Amino acid sequence: MKINKEINRRRTFGIVSHPDAGKTTLTEKLLLFGGAIQEAGAVKSNKIKKTATSDFMEIERQRGISVATSVLGFEYKNIKINILDTPGHKDFAEDTFRTLTAVDSVIVVIDVAKGVEEQTEKLVKVCRMRNIPIIVFINKMDREGKDAFELLDEIEQKLGLHVTPLSFPIGMGYDFKGIYNIWEKNVNLFTGDPKKDIEETVKVSDLSTGEIDELIGTDSADTLREELELAQGVYPEFDIDQYKRGELQPVFFGSALNNFGVRELLDCFIQIAPPPRPKQSDIREIKPEEDKFTGFVFKIHANMDPRHRDRLAFVKVVSGKFERNKPYLHVRSNKNLKFSSPNAFFAERKEIVDEMFPGDIVGLHDTGTFKIGDTLTEGEILQYKGIPNFSPEHFRYINNADPMKSKQLNKGIEQLMDEGVAQLFTLELNNRKIIGTVGALQYEVIQYRLEHEYGAKCSYENINVHKACWIEPKDPKSEEFKEFKRVKSKFLAKDKSDQLVFLADSEFSLQMTQQKYPNIRFHFTSEF
């Protein structure tokens, strides 16, 4: 049957890591092998004129960082691969967490010199909670860094993973000779010549013969034999079922910038990575091969094309077949919607498609109907779970700096908040707007985008808020709740979906309030 065939050739994965470990560069190189782009642009480099395909917002190009998840699709050896390139900066972690709900497996990129960093730990924790299969890619082998065994140890201890190397470096940094591919049993020699984009591999069936000595020199060959023997003694054999259950993580070494070790990663990835997996909804588990279409919105991006206002909702297809011009039920509003121009992604190029299968990401033009976490079905009423709003850690008043542009400012704020860049709270007392974010860098992004995309100027003013809590009274009519609303009136605000939020000015006052009003529950995420 056609749908099963299509499902089995889909691979949807996210790339996560600490900033600057080389996610976006790796994404570019994977696209290069898929024949998707002709010349890859490294994020920071004067030699290469192109900037990275997956960073298409102006601010990303200026700073050399990714601030929004982008979706890229390509075909390789008859497998349809969808990559979600996520931002590494912790200020944009929320975007990354949401993206992880839409992937079937993950590649974690680690910098050989810096090892496991803080952001990597947080993200891997989320993947492990959901048992997402993980492949580890150790990047920047052409620089001096930590010893391979030391790194593998660090990954096991800090990330709590269970690893086994599927390729092994020969030397590193200045002495970097190449990679021995344990998975395919061959040697890939490193020339450091970027023109040889796709390196020749030499098949070495038996390491004990002299042919490897001729390739890399006797010293390196002896070291390699010892290290491989040690590695095979210490680490378990690779077992594909354990990997798919999230209990074993294969490790690859390479240098994404020099396009080295990337092909090995990709070849192994398409053989072992899981096709689209079933997903839990609030009523039952939904399998990809079901006839009826279901999907959910995990990201909204406004103004992908600055020339005209457009909003795209990114929908992950979970089951069935998505078809153009067919009415689907938008569960939250209980309305039927039809989409005349659904998009498939290709970095900044989008193409209109007639049908999409499970595992694919569809871009739907949106006039303001969608919110993050919305579910679309063919009529069945169900909701996909697990796309939370986190309690922000930074708060500021937002003020209009140009009285003539208040309409644009309000429209801009509303659209950016729908996108999930930050959260908007409106004080009950005087209707002043407060913006809460997970990281401080977001205020700059908001200010920048308001000015460049909406022509509105804003200024910020500090406000003393420690934490925002969503409030759930046991009995909304009780005296206690009325008393709470009266006493705390100047700390109460409404979020975008009109839920009541309490803005505590310190850890202490939050604890006091919780003790004083035992029948009111305080939540740190909006999904309860």
Short mmCIF file of C-alpha atoms in Angstrom, two decimals, residues 55-474:
data_model
loop_
_atom_site.label_atom_id
_atom_site.label_comp_id
_atom_site.label_asym_id
_atom_site.label_seq_id
_atom_site.Cartn_x
_atom_site.Cartn_y
_atom_site.Cartn_z
CA ASP A 55 19.52 31.01 8.87
CA PHE A 56 17.18 33.23 6.90
CA MET A 57 16.28 35.99 9.35
CA GLU A 58 18.39 39.12 9.06
CA ILE A 59 19.38 39.05 12.73
CA GLU A 60 20.67 35.46 12.40
CA ARG A 61 23.01 36.45 9.61
CA GLN A 62 24.42 39.42 11.50
CA ARG A 63 25.23 37.49 14.63
CA GLY A 64 26.13 34.16 13.14
CA ILE A 65 23.65 32.34 15.38
CA SER A 66 20.32 30.70 14.68
CA VAL A 67 17.39 32.20 16.57
CA ALA A 68 14.48 30.28 15.07
CA THR A 69 14.00 26.65 14.20
CA SER A 70 14.04 26.10 10.47
CA VAL A 71 12.75 23.13 8.53
CA LEU A 72 14.66 21.66 5.62
CA GLY A 73 13.73 18.69 3.52
CA PHE A 74 15.72 16.72 0.97
CA GLU A 75 15.96 13.29 -0.63
CA TYR A 76 18.98 11.02 -0.26
CA LYS A 77 19.15 7.46 -1.62
CA ASN A 78 15.37 7.44 -2.02
CA ILE A 79 14.82 8.38 1.63
CA LYS A 80 12.91 11.60 2.32
CA ILE A 81 14.70 13.41 5.16
CA ASN A 82 13.26 16.33 7.13
CA ILE A 83 15.72 18.20 9.31
CA LEU A 84 14.68 20.62 12.04
CA ASP A 85 17.65 22.87 12.76
CA THR A 86 17.10 24.30 16.24
CA PRO A 87 18.67 27.32 17.94
CA GLY A 88 21.30 26.39 20.53
CA HIS A 89 21.19 29.56 22.60
CA LYS A 90 19.46 29.04 25.89
CA ASP A 91 17.46 32.21 25.32
CA PHE A 92 15.61 30.36 22.59
CA ALA A 93 15.36 27.04 24.38
CA GLU A 94 11.58 27.16 24.38
CA ASP A 95 11.50 27.04 20.60
CA THR A 96 13.85 24.05 20.74
CA PHE A 97 11.77 22.19 23.36
CA ARG A 98 8.66 22.61 21.23
CA THR A 99 10.49 21.36 18.16
CA LEU A 100 11.51 18.19 20.01
CA THR A 101 7.82 17.22 20.19
CA ALA A 102 7.81 16.98 16.39
CA VAL A 103 10.86 14.81 15.76
CA ASP A 104 11.30 11.03 15.67
CA SER A 105 15.02 11.02 16.43
CA VAL A 106 17.78 13.45 17.32
CA ILE A 107 21.40 14.12 16.41
CA VAL A 108 23.36 15.73 19.24
CA VAL A 109 26.41 17.71 18.14
CA ILE A 110 29.34 18.02 20.55
CA ASP A 111 32.42 20.21 20.14
CA VAL A 112 35.58 18.11 20.57
CA ALA A 113 37.41 20.83 22.49
CA LYS A 114 34.59 21.90 24.81
CA GLY A 115 32.98 18.53 25.41
CA VAL A 116 29.52 18.39 26.95
CA GLU A 117 28.14 21.84 27.71
CA GLU A 118 25.24 23.04 29.80
CA GLN A 119 22.68 23.51 27.03
CA THR A 120 23.41 20.05 25.62
CA GLU A 121 22.66 18.54 29.05
CA LYS A 122 19.26 20.24 29.27
CA LEU A 123 18.19 19.24 25.78
CA VAL A 124 19.36 15.64 26.08
CA LYS A 125 17.39 15.37 29.31
CA VAL A 126 14.22 16.29 27.40
CA CYS A 127 15.01 13.71 24.72
CA ARG A 128 15.57 11.04 27.34
CA MET A 129 12.29 11.82 29.07
CA ARG A 130 10.54 11.04 25.78
CA ASN A 131 12.86 8.13 24.88
CA ILE A 132 13.82 9.71 21.57
CA PRO A 133 16.60 7.76 19.80
CA ILE A 134 19.83 9.78 19.77
CA ILE A 135 22.93 9.72 17.56
CA VAL A 136 25.95 11.68 18.81
CA PHE A 137 28.20 13.52 16.37
CA ILE A 138 31.53 14.77 17.73
CA ASN A 139 32.46 17.76 15.61
CA LYS A 140 35.60 19.80 14.85
CA MET A 141 38.06 16.87 14.83
CA ASP A 142 40.44 18.99 12.76
CA ARG A 143 41.13 21.07 15.88
CA GLU A 144 42.96 20.11 19.04
CA GLY A 145 40.54 18.80 21.63
CA LYS A 146 39.87 16.08 24.16
CA ASP A 147 40.91 12.48 23.71
CA ALA A 148 38.23 10.25 22.17
CA PHE A 149 37.89 7.97 25.21
CA GLU A 150 37.76 10.91 27.58
CA LEU A 151 34.92 12.40 25.52
CA LEU A 152 32.96 9.15 25.39
CA ASP A 153 33.28 8.91 29.18
CA GLU A 154 32.13 12.46 29.65
CA ILE A 155 29.09 11.83 27.44
CA GLU A 156 28.15 8.78 29.48
CA GLN A 157 28.58 10.54 32.81
CA LYS A 158 27.18 13.99 32.13
CA LEU A 159 24.37 13.05 29.77
CA GLY A 160 23.56 9.69 31.29
CA LEU A 161 23.78 8.07 27.87
CA HIS A 162 24.94 4.59 26.99
CA VAL A 163 27.28 4.99 24.02
CA THR A 164 29.12 2.91 21.46
CA PRO A 165 31.41 4.41 18.79
CA LEU A 166 30.53 3.58 15.16
CA SER A 167 33.51 5.45 13.77
CA PHE A 168 36.86 6.25 15.32
CA PRO A 169 39.29 9.14 14.74
CA ILE A 170 42.88 8.58 13.66
CA GLY A 171 44.78 11.29 15.51
CA MET A 172 43.25 14.75 16.00
CA GLY A 173 43.88 18.41 15.33
CA TYR A 174 47.23 18.86 13.65
CA ASP A 175 47.80 15.08 13.35
CA PHE A 176 44.27 14.32 12.19
CA LYS A 177 44.70 11.59 9.57
CA GLY A 178 41.14 10.48 9.05
CA ILE A 179 38.42 8.24 10.36
CA TYR A 180 38.07 4.51 10.61
CA ASN A 181 34.44 3.62 9.99
CA ILE A 182 33.55 0.74 12.33
CA TRP A 183 30.05 0.51 10.87
CA GLU A 184 31.23 -0.09 7.29
CA LYS A 185 34.80 -1.24 8.04
CA ASN A 186 36.67 1.25 5.90
CA VAL A 187 39.09 4.15 6.27
CA ASN A 188 38.41 7.70 5.19
CA LEU A 189 41.57 9.77 4.82
CA PHE A 190 41.53 13.45 5.70
CA THR A 191 43.28 15.74 3.21
CA GLY A 192 42.14 19.10 4.55
CA ASP A 193 41.42 20.07 0.96
CA PRO A 194 37.92 21.54 0.80
CA LYS A 195 37.73 20.99 -2.97
CA LYS A 196 37.55 17.26 -2.46
CA ASP A 197 34.09 17.59 -1.06
CA ILE A 198 33.26 13.94 -0.91
CA GLU A 199 36.32 12.00 0.13
CA GLU A 200 37.38 8.67 -1.31
CA THR A 201 37.14 5.83 1.16
CA VAL A 202 39.51 2.90 1.20
CA LYS A 203 38.08 -0.46 2.07
CA VAL A 204 40.14 -2.11 4.81
CA SER A 205 38.70 -5.46 5.67
CA ASP A 206 41.43 -6.56 8.05
CA LEU A 207 43.30 -4.19 10.32
CA SER A 208 46.09 -6.66 11.09
CA THR A 209 47.49 -6.58 7.54
CA GLY A 210 50.07 -4.05 6.41
CA GLU A 211 47.87 -2.13 4.00
CA ILE A 212 46.68 0.28 6.68
CA ASP A 213 50.31 1.05 7.61
CA GLU A 214 50.95 2.24 4.06
CA LEU A 215 47.93 4.52 4.21
CA ILE A 216 48.50 6.31 7.49
CA GLY A 217 52.00 5.37 8.63
CA THR A 218 53.02 2.68 11.10
CA ASP A 219 52.74 4.80 14.28
CA SER A 220 49.19 5.90 13.60
CA ALA A 221 48.22 2.39 12.50
CA ASP A 222 49.51 0.85 15.74
CA THR A 223 47.71 3.46 17.82
CA LEU A 224 44.51 2.87 15.87
CA ARG A 225 44.70 -0.89 16.40
CA GLU A 226 45.21 -0.47 20.13
CA GLU A 227 42.43 2.06 20.48
CA LEU A 228 39.97 0.02 18.46
CA GLU A 229 40.74 -3.07 20.47
CA LEU A 230 40.18 -1.10 23.64
CA ALA A 231 36.98 0.44 22.31
CA GLN A 232 35.57 -2.93 21.30
CA GLY A 233 36.47 -4.30 24.72
CA VAL A 234 34.84 -1.44 26.64
CA TYR A 235 31.77 -0.54 24.60
CA PRO A 236 28.91 -2.88 23.67
CA GLU A 237 28.15 -4.04 20.13
CA PHE A 238 25.71 -1.76 18.36
CA ASP A 239 22.16 -3.09 18.65
CA ILE A 240 19.54 -1.39 16.52
CA ASP A 241 16.59 -2.26 18.78
CA GLN A 242 18.29 -0.82 21.84
CA TYR A 243 19.01 2.33 19.84
CA LYS A 244 15.36 2.66 18.79
CA ARG A 245 14.19 2.24 22.37
CA GLY A 246 16.54 5.05 23.37
CA GLU A 247 18.83 2.80 25.45
CA LEU A 248 21.97 2.91 23.29
CA GLN A 249 23.50 5.88 21.47
CA PRO A 250 25.95 5.46 18.56
CA VAL A 251 28.75 8.02 18.26
CA PHE A 252 30.37 9.40 15.10
CA PHE A 253 33.43 11.62 14.73
CA GLY A 254 34.05 14.21 12.03
CA SER A 255 34.49 17.80 11.02
CA ALA A 256 31.36 19.34 9.55
CA LEU A 257 33.12 22.44 8.26
CA ASN A 258 35.51 20.32 6.19
CA ASN A 259 32.71 18.03 5.16
CA PHE A 260 34.43 15.15 6.82
CA GLY A 261 32.69 12.20 8.44
CA VAL A 262 29.31 13.62 7.46
CA ARG A 263 28.59 11.08 4.75
CA GLU A 264 29.25 8.21 7.18
CA LEU A 265 26.81 9.77 9.61
CA LEU A 266 24.15 10.18 6.93
CA ASP A 267 24.58 6.67 5.47
CA CYS A 268 24.28 5.08 8.88
CA PHE A 269 21.42 7.41 9.85
CA ILE A 270 19.15 6.39 6.97
CA GLN A 271 19.72 2.72 7.79
CA ILE A 272 19.07 2.84 11.52
CA ALA A 273 16.92 5.91 12.28
CA PRO A 274 13.27 5.19 13.00
CA PRO A 275 10.52 6.09 10.52
CA PRO A 276 7.62 8.21 11.95
CA ARG A 277 6.47 6.92 15.33
CA PRO A 278 3.00 6.77 16.93
CA LYS A 279 2.03 9.73 19.14
CA GLN A 280 -0.06 9.90 22.29
CA SER A 281 -3.19 12.08 22.21
CA ASP A 282 -5.55 12.77 25.09
CA ILE A 283 -7.80 9.85 24.17
CA ARG A 284 -5.62 7.17 22.54
CA GLU A 285 -2.31 6.47 20.83
CA ILE A 286 -2.37 7.37 17.14
CA LYS A 287 -0.42 5.31 14.64
CA PRO A 288 1.08 6.82 11.48
CA GLU A 289 -0.50 4.25 9.16
CA GLU A 290 -4.11 5.12 10.08
CA ASP A 291 -6.31 6.28 7.17
CA LYS A 292 -7.46 9.55 8.65
CA PHE A 293 -5.22 12.60 8.78
CA THR A 294 -4.16 14.13 12.10
CA GLY A 295 -1.41 16.64 12.84
CA PHE A 296 -0.44 19.39 15.27
CA VAL A 297 1.09 22.87 15.13
CA PHE A 298 4.47 23.04 16.83
CA LYS A 299 5.67 26.39 15.57
CA ILE A 300 4.34 29.56 13.99
CA HIS A 301 6.57 31.88 12.04
CA ALA A 302 5.47 35.36 11.04
CA ASN A 303 6.87 37.25 8.05
CA MET A 304 9.11 34.67 6.50
CA ASP A 305 9.03 37.00 3.55
CA PRO A 306 9.48 40.59 4.79
CA ARG A 307 8.00 41.97 1.57
CA HIS A 308 4.49 41.01 2.55
CA ARG A 309 2.86 39.95 5.79
CA ASP A 310 2.44 36.24 6.01
CA ARG A 311 2.21 33.80 8.83
CA LEU A 312 3.04 30.17 8.46
CA ALA A 313 1.97 27.53 10.89
CA PHE A 314 4.28 24.51 10.88
CA VAL A 315 2.27 21.30 11.18
CA LYS A 316 3.77 17.89 11.80
CA VAL A 317 1.71 15.19 10.05
CA VAL A 318 1.20 12.36 12.54
CA SER A 319 -1.12 10.00 10.68
CA GLY A 320 -2.92 9.56 7.38
CA LYS A 321 -2.41 11.72 4.32
CA PHE A 322 -2.69 15.50 4.27
CA GLU A 323 -4.34 16.70 1.05
CA ARG A 324 -4.61 20.14 -0.47
CA ASN A 325 -8.10 21.73 -0.57
CA LYS A 326 -9.62 19.13 1.72
CA PRO A 327 -11.50 20.47 4.77
CA TYR A 328 -9.96 19.57 8.14
CA LEU A 329 -11.34 20.14 11.61
CA HIS A 330 -9.49 22.67 13.77
CA VAL A 331 -10.25 21.05 17.12
CA ARG A 332 -9.84 24.06 19.45
CA SER A 333 -12.26 26.32 17.56
CA ASN A 334 -14.37 23.46 16.17
CA LYS A 335 -14.25 24.95 12.66
CA ASN A 336 -13.51 23.29 9.35
CA LEU A 337 -10.59 24.83 7.47
CA LYS A 338 -9.42 24.35 3.91
CA PHE A 339 -5.88 25.00 2.72
CA SER A 340 -5.34 25.95 -0.90
CA SER A 341 -1.57 26.36 -0.79
CA PRO A 342 0.13 24.08 1.73
CA ASN A 343 3.93 24.40 1.57
CA ALA A 344 6.76 21.93 1.75
CA PHE A 345 10.03 23.37 2.99
CA PHE A 346 13.37 23.62 1.60
CA ALA A 347 15.26 26.15 3.81
CA GLU A 348 13.92 29.43 2.45
CA ARG A 349 12.44 27.93 -0.70
CA LYS A 350 8.91 26.72 -0.28
CA GLU A 351 6.96 24.69 -2.78
CA ILE A 352 3.22 24.15 -2.88
CA VAL A 353 2.36 20.46 -2.52
CA ASP A 354 -0.73 18.39 -3.11
CA GLU A 355 -0.17 15.72 -0.51
CA MET A 356 2.02 15.10 2.51
CA PHE A 357 2.62 11.94 4.52
CA PRO A 358 3.31 11.17 8.19
CA GLY A 359 6.67 12.55 9.30
CA ASP A 360 6.44 15.49 6.91
CA ILE A 361 6.21 19.08 8.04
CA VAL A 362 3.57 21.15 6.24
CA GLY A 363 3.51 24.95 6.25
CA LEU A 364 -0.01 26.35 6.31
CA HIS A 365 -0.79 30.00 5.66
CA ASP A 366 -2.48 31.34 8.71
CA THR A 367 -4.53 34.46 9.28
CA GLY A 368 -4.45 34.24 13.04
CA THR A 369 -6.48 31.08 13.65
CA PHE A 370 -3.66 28.90 14.90
CA LYS A 371 -1.92 28.75 18.23
CA ILE A 372 1.03 26.58 19.10
CA GLY A 373 -0.18 23.13 20.13
CA ASP A 374 -3.37 23.15 18.03
CA THR A 375 -4.55 19.86 16.55
CA LEU A 376 -6.02 19.28 13.08
CA THR A 377 -8.03 16.13 12.27
CA GLU A 378 -10.53 14.78 9.74
CA GLY A 379 -13.33 15.19 12.26
CA GLU A 380 -12.28 13.18 15.30
CA ILE A 381 -12.06 15.31 18.43
CA LEU A 382 -8.67 14.79 20.04
CA GLN A 383 -5.79 16.91 21.30
CA TYR A 384 -2.09 16.16 21.13
CA LYS A 385 -0.36 16.79 24.40
CA GLY A 386 2.98 17.97 25.58
CA ILE A 387 3.66 21.39 24.08
CA PRO A 388 3.99 23.51 27.20
CA ASN A 389 4.43 27.21 27.82
CA PHE A 390 7.23 27.59 30.31
CA SER A 391 7.14 30.13 33.08
CA PRO A 392 9.34 33.00 31.85
CA GLU A 393 12.38 34.15 33.80
CA HIS A 394 12.71 37.74 32.58
CA PHE A 395 9.98 40.36 32.68
CA ARG A 396 9.78 43.91 31.31
CA TYR A 397 7.07 46.45 30.63
CA ILE A 398 6.83 47.21 26.95
CA ASN A 399 6.11 50.85 26.04
CA ASN A 400 5.27 52.44 22.74
CA ALA A 401 8.08 54.76 21.65
CA ASP A 402 6.19 56.26 18.71
CA PRO A 403 2.60 57.34 19.49
CA MET A 404 1.73 57.50 15.78
CA LYS A 405 2.39 53.79 15.39
CA SER A 406 0.39 52.27 18.22
CA LYS A 407 -1.76 50.22 15.86
CA GLN A 408 1.29 48.64 14.21
CA LEU A 409 2.87 47.99 17.61
CA ASN A 410 -0.19 46.15 18.90
CA LYS A 411 -0.48 44.08 15.76
CA GLY A 412 3.25 43.28 15.86
CA ILE A 413 3.20 42.26 19.51
CA GLU A 414 0.16 40.07 18.97
CA GLN A 415 1.67 38.26 15.99
CA LEU A 416 5.07 37.75 17.60
CA MET A 417 3.44 36.37 20.75
CA ASP A 418 1.40 33.92 18.66
CA GLU A 419 4.69 32.79 17.23
CA GLY A 420 5.77 31.88 20.75
CA VAL A 421 8.81 34.17 20.83
CA ALA A 422 7.76 35.33 24.28
CA GLN A 423 4.65 35.64 26.42
CA LEU A 424 2.45 38.64 26.90
CA PHE A 425 0.77 39.44 30.22
CA THR A 426 -1.72 42.29 30.61
CA LEU A 427 -2.02 43.71 34.13
CA GLU A 428 -5.60 43.63 35.47
CA LEU A 429 -5.03 46.90 37.29
CA ASN A 430 -4.11 49.30 34.48
CA ASN A 431 -3.86 47.14 31.33
CA ARG A 432 -0.13 47.74 30.96
CA LYS A 433 1.58 45.13 28.84
CA ILE A 434 4.36 43.00 30.27
CA ILE A 435 6.52 40.76 28.14
CA GLY A 436 7.98 37.65 29.74
CA THR A 437 10.79 35.71 28.07
CA VAL A 438 12.97 32.73 28.80
CA GLY A 439 16.17 34.61 27.92
CA ALA A 440 17.29 38.24 27.71
CA LEU A 441 18.33 38.03 24.07
CA GLN A 442 14.70 37.76 23.09
CA TYR A 443 13.97 41.40 23.96
CA GLU A 444 16.44 42.46 21.31
CA VAL A 445 14.92 40.10 18.77
CA ILE A 446 11.43 41.44 19.52
CA GLN A 447 12.54 45.08 19.32
CA TYR A 448 14.41 44.41 16.09
CA ARG A 449 11.57 42.55 14.45
CA LEU A 450 8.92 45.08 15.53
CA GLU A 451 10.91 47.82 13.89
CA HIS A 452 11.92 45.99 10.72
CA GLU A 453 8.79 43.96 10.10
CA TYR A 454 6.05 46.21 11.48
CA GLY A 455 7.63 49.67 11.50
CA ALA A 456 6.88 50.12 15.20
CA LYS A 457 9.33 51.30 17.86
CA CYS A 458 9.17 50.12 21.42
CA SER A 459 11.08 50.71 24.63
CA TYR A 460 11.32 48.54 27.73
CA GLU A 461 11.04 49.35 31.39
CA ASN A 462 12.18 47.05 34.16
CA ILE A 463 9.67 45.47 36.49
CA ASN A 464 10.37 43.50 39.62
CA VAL A 465 8.86 40.09 38.94
CA HIS A 466 10.43 36.85 40.11
CA LYS A 467 8.10 34.27 38.54
CA ALA A 468 4.77 34.01 36.78
CA CYS A 469 2.33 31.37 38.04
CA TRP A 470 -0.84 30.24 36.39
CA ILE A 471 -3.64 30.07 38.94
CA GLU A 472 -6.19 27.34 39.47
CA PRO A 473 -8.65 27.79 42.37
CA LYS A 474 -10.39 24.70 43.75
#
